[in-house]
Short mmCIF file of C-alpha atoms and ligand atoms in Angstrom, two decimals:
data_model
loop_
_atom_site.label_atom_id
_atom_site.label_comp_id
_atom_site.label_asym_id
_atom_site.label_seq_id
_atom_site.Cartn_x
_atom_site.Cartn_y
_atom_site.Cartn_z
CA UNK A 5 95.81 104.71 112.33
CA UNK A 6 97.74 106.37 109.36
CA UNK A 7 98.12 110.28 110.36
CA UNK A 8 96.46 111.71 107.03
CA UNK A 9 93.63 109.58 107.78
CA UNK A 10 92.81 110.17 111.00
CA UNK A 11 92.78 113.96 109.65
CA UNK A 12 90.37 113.06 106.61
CA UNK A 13 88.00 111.14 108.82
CA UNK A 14 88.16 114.45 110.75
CA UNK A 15 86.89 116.48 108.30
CA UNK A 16 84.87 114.31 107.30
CA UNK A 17 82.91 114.68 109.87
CA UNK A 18 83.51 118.18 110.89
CA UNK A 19 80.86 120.82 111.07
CA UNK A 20 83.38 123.32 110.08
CA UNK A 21 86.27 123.05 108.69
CA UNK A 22 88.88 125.69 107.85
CA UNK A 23 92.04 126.15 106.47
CA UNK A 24 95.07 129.07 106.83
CA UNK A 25 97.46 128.69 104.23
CA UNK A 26 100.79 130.66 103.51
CA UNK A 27 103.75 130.82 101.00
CA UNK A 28 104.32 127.79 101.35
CA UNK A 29 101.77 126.64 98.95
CA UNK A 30 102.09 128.55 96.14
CA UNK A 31 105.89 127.39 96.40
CA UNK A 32 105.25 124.62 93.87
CA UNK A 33 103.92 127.01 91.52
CA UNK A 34 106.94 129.44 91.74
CA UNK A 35 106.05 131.62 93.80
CA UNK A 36 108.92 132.39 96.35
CA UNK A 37 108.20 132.51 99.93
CA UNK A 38 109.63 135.17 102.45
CA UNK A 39 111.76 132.89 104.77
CA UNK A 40 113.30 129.51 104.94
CA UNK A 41 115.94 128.77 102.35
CA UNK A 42 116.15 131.25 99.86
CA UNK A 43 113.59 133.48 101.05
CA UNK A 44 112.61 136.84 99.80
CA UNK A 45 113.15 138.74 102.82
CA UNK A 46 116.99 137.56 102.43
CA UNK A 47 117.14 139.43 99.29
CA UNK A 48 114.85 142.59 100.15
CA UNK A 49 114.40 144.50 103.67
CA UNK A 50 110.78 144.56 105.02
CA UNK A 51 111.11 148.23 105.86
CA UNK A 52 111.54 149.28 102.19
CA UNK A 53 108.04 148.64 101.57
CA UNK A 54 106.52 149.95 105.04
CA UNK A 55 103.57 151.94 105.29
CA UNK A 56 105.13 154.11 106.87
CA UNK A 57 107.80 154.43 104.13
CA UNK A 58 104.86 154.35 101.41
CA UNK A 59 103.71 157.67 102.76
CA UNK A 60 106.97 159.11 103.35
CA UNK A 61 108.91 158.30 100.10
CA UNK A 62 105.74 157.30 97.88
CA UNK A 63 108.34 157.66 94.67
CA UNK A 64 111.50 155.38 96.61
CA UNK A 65 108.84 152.64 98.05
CA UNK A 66 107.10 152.12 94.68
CA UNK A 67 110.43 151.98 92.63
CA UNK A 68 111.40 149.41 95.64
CA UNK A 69 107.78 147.68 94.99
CA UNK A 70 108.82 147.15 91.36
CA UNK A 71 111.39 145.00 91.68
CA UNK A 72 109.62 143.02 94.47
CA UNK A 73 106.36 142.13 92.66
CA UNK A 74 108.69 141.29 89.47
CA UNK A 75 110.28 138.87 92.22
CA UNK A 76 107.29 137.45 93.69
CA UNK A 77 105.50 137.35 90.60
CA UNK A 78 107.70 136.96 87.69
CA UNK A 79 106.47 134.94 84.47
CA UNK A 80 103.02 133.46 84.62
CA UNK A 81 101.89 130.78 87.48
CA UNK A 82 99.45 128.89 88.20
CA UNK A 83 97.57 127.17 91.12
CA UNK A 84 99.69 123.81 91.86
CA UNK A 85 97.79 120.41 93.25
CA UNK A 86 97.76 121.91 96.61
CA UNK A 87 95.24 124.79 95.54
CA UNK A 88 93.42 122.40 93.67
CA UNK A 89 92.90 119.58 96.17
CA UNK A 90 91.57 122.65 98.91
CA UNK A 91 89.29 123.77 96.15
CA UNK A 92 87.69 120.92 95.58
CA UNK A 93 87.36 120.24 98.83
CA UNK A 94 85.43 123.04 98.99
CA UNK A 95 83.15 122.50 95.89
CA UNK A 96 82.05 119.01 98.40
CA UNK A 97 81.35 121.04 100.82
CA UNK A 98 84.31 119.39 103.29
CA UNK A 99 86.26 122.76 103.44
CA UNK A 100 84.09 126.17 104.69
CA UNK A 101 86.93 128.63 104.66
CA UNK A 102 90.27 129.58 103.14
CA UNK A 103 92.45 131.71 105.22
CA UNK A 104 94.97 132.77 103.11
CA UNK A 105 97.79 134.96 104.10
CA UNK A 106 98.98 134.75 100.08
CA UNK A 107 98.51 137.97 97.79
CA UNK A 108 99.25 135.75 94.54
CA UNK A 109 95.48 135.19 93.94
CA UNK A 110 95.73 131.98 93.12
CA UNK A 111 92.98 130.25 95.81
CA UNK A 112 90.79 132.44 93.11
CA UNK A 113 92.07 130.80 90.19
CA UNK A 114 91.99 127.50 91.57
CA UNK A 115 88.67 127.91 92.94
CA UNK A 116 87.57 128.77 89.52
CA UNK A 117 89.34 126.16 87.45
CA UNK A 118 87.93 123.42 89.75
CA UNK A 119 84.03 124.95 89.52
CA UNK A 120 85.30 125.88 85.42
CA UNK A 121 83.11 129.41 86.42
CA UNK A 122 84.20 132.36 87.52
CA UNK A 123 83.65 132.36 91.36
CA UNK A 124 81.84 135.46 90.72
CA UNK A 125 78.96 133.70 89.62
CA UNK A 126 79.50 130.97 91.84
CA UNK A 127 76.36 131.62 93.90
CA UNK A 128 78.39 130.55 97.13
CA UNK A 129 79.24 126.48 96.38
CA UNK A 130 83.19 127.20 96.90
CA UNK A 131 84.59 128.26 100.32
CA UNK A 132 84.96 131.83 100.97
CA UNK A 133 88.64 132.93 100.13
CA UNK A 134 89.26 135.65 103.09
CA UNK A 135 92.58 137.55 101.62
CA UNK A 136 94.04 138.26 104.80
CA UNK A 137 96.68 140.18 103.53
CA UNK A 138 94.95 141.43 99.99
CA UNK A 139 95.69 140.87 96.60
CA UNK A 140 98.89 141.96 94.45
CA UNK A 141 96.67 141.57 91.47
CA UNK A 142 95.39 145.25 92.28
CA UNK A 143 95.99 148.63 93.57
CA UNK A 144 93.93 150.99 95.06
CA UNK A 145 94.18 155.20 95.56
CA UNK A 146 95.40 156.15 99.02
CA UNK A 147 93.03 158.86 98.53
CA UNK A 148 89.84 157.81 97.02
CA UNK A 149 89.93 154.08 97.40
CA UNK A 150 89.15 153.19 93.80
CA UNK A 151 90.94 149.59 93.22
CA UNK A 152 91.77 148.13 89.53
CA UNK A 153 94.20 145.67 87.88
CA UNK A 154 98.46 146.20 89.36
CA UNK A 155 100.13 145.23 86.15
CA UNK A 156 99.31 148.34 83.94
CA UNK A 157 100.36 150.48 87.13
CA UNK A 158 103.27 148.42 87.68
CA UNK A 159 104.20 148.74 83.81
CA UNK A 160 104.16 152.68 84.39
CA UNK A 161 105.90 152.48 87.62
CA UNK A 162 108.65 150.21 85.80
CA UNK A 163 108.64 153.15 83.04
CA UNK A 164 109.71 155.54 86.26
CA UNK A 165 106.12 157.01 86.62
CA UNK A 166 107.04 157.16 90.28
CA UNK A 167 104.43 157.07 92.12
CA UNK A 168 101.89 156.44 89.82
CA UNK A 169 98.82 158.53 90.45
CA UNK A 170 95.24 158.46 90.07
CA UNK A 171 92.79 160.44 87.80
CA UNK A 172 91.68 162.27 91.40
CA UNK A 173 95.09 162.99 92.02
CA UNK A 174 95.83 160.51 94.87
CA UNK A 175 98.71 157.91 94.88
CA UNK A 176 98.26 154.28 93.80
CA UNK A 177 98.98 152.21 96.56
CA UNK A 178 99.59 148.08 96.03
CA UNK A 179 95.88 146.62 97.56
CA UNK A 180 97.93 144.36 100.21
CA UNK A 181 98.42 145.37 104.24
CA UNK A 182 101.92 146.92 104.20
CA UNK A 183 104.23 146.36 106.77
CA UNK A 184 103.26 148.61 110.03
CA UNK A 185 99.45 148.49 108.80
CA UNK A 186 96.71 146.59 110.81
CA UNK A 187 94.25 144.06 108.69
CA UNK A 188 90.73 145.55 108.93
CA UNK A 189 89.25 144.72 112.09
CA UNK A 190 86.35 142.85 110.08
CA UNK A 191 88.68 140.49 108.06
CA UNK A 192 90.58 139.85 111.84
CA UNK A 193 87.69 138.83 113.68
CA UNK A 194 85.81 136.95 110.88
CA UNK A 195 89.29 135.09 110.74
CA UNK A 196 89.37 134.75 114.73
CA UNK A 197 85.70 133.23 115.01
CA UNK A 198 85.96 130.60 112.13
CA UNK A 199 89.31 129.47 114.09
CA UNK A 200 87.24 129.05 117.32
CA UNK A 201 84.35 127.93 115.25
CA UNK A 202 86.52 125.18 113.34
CA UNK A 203 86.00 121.48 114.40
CA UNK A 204 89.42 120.65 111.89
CA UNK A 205 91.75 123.60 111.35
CA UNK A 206 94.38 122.93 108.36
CA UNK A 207 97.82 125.06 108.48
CA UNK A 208 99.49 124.81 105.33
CA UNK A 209 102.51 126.27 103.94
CA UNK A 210 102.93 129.03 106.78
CA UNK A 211 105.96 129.47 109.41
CA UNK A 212 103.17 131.00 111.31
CA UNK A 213 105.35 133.67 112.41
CA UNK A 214 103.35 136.63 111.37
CA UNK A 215 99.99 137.86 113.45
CA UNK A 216 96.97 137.00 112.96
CA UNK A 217 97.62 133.89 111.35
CA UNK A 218 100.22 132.96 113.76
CA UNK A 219 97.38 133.00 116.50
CA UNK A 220 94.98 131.06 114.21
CA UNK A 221 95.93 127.29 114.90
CA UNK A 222 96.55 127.95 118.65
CA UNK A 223 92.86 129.50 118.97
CA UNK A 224 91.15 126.90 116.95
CA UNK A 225 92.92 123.83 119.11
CA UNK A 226 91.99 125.52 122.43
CA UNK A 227 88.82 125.59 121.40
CA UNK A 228 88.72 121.76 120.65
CA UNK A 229 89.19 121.48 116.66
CA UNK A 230 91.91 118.82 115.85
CA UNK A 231 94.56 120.74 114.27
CA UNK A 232 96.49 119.72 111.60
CA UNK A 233 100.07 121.50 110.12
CA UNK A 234 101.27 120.74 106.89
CA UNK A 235 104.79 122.23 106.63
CA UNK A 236 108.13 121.76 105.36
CA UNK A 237 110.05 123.00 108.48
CA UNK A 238 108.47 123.12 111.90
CA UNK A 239 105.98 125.98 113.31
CA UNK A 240 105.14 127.63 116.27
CA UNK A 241 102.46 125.73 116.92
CA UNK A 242 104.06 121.86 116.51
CA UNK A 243 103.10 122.06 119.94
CA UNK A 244 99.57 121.90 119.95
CA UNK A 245 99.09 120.02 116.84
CA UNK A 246 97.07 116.53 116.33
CA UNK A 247 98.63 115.93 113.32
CA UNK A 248 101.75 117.28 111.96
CA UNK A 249 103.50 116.53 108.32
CA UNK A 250 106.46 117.58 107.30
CA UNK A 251 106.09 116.95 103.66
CA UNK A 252 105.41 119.14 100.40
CA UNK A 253 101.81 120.13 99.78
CA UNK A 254 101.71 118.90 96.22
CA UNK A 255 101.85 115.49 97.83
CA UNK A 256 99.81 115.41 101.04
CA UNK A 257 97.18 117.56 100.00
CA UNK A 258 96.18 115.29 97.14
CA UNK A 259 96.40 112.55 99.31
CA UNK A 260 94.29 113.78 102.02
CA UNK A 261 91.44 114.93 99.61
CA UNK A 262 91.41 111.58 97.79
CA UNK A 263 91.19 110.20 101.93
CA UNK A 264 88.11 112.28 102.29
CA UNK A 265 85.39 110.40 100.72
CA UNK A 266 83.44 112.71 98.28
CA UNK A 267 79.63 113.20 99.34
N1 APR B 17 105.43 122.32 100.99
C1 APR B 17 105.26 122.55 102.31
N2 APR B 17 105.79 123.63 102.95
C2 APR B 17 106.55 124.48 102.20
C3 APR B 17 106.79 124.27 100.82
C4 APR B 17 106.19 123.14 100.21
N3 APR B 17 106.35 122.88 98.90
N4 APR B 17 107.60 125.28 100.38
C5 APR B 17 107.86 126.07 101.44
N5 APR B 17 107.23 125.59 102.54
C6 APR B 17 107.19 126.17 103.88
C7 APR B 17 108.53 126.73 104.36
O1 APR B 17 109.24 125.74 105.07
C8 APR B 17 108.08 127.88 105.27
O2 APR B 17 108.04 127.49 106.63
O3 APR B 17 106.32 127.29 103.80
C9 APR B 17 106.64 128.20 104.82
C10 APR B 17 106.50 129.61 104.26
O4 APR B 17 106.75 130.50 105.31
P1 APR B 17 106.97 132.05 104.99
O5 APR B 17 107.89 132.19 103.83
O6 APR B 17 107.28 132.71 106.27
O7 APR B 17 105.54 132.55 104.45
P2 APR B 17 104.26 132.92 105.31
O8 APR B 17 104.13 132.06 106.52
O9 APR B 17 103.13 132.90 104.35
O10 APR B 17 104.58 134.43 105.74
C11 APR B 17 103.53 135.17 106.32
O11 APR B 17 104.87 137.17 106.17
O12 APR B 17 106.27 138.63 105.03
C12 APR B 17 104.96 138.37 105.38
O13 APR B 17 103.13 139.18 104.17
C13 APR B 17 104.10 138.17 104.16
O14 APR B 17 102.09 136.82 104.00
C14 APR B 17 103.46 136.80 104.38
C15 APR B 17 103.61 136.60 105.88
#
């Protein structure tokens, strides 16, 4: 039996089913990923934007951070087939969780263009979106913890306000784990349980090099889901995989929602 069908009739039939996705699917939609060809960290060093650097040169990390979220997020973009085919297999109920390791926001926007709402008022009929790594679209005081929109921030930065600060005094911070930082422990073991939960686990997009999604697939297999990697150059975790395709997402994930009959 056909590979992507064998996965559909999968989650078709799965109790749970969950999904980690990286760079690697907001690729199509122009967002650059961090390694492979061309990848970001070729042109940037990870260290510049550090934690650790972030509170020891607040002014040289956020005039860094400038030129790395005009990089990542230059020109408008917008959720690609890939986002679209998870979110609707969401909305019929075939898809309980996104994992996303992406800070671009756009399982949100897809998620909302799919239910035409905004998931705010969604009353719970899409998947939860866990932001594993945050969300570029804000910022957030290092001191008081208030959070609103990046861009106006990011336009003051660019004007060398360096750092920018907040009304209380504090320094804006981008709302995404920084390098050296741990995820909260909640978001890290609500991620861990729906992987050993997970009768089908999905990796797309993702060299799964980076913890704790690189963990993800390996803990949902052992704990019996069939595991399926969607990926343009291999993983980690070939190894343990039931299905493995080594394709683009704006084709196979398409193709595996229309496999999945809808309720
Ligand atoms: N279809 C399928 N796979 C693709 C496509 C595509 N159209 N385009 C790229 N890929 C694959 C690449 O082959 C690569 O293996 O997506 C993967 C992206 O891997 P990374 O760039 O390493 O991104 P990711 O796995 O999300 O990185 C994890 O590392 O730097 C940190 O915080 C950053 O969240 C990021 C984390």
């Amino acid at each position: 039996m056909d590979d992507l069908v064998r996965l559909a009739d999968a989650i078709e039939t799965a109790e749970t089913a969950v999904a980690v996705t990286g760079a690697g699917i907001s690729a199509p939609s122009g967002v650059p990923t961090f390694r492979g060809d061309d990848g970001v960290w070729d042109r940037f060093d990870e260290g510049q934007f550090s934690y650790g650097r972030f509170r020891r040169d607040p002014e040289g990390f956020w005039a860094d951070r400038v030129d790395l979220q005009r990089e990542l997020f230059d020109g408008e973009y917008a959720p690609n087939a890939a986002h679209e085919a998870l979110a609707e297999l969401g909305r019929d109920g075939h898809l309980d969780a996104i994992l996303t390791q992406n800070t671009d926001g756009l399982h949100g926007d897809a998620a909302e263009s799919v239910l035409d709402r905004p998931t705010d008022e969604s009353g719970g009929d899409e998947p939860p979106i866990v932001e594993l790594h945050g969300n570029a679209r804000r910022v957030r005081c290092a001191d008081c913890g208030k959070r609103i929109a990046a861009e106006p921030i990011f336009d003051r930065a660019a004007d060398g306000n360096l750092p920018p600060t907040c009304d209380c005094g504090g320094t804006y911070r981008p709302d995404v784990v920084l390098f050296g930082e741990q995820l909260p422990g909640a978001v890290i073991q609500r991620a861990r349980s729906l992987a050993r939960e997970s009768d089908v686990f999905l990796a797309i997009g993702s060299s799964l090099v980076v913890e704790p999604a690189a963990s993800l697939p390996r803990l949902a297999a052992s704990s019996g889901a069939t595991l399926g990697i969607v990926n343009l150059e291999p993983t980690p975790c070939d190894g343990v995989a039931d299905v493995i395709r080594r394709d683009d997402v704006v084709e196979v994930l398409p193709e595996l929602r229309s496999l999945v009959e809808a309720p």
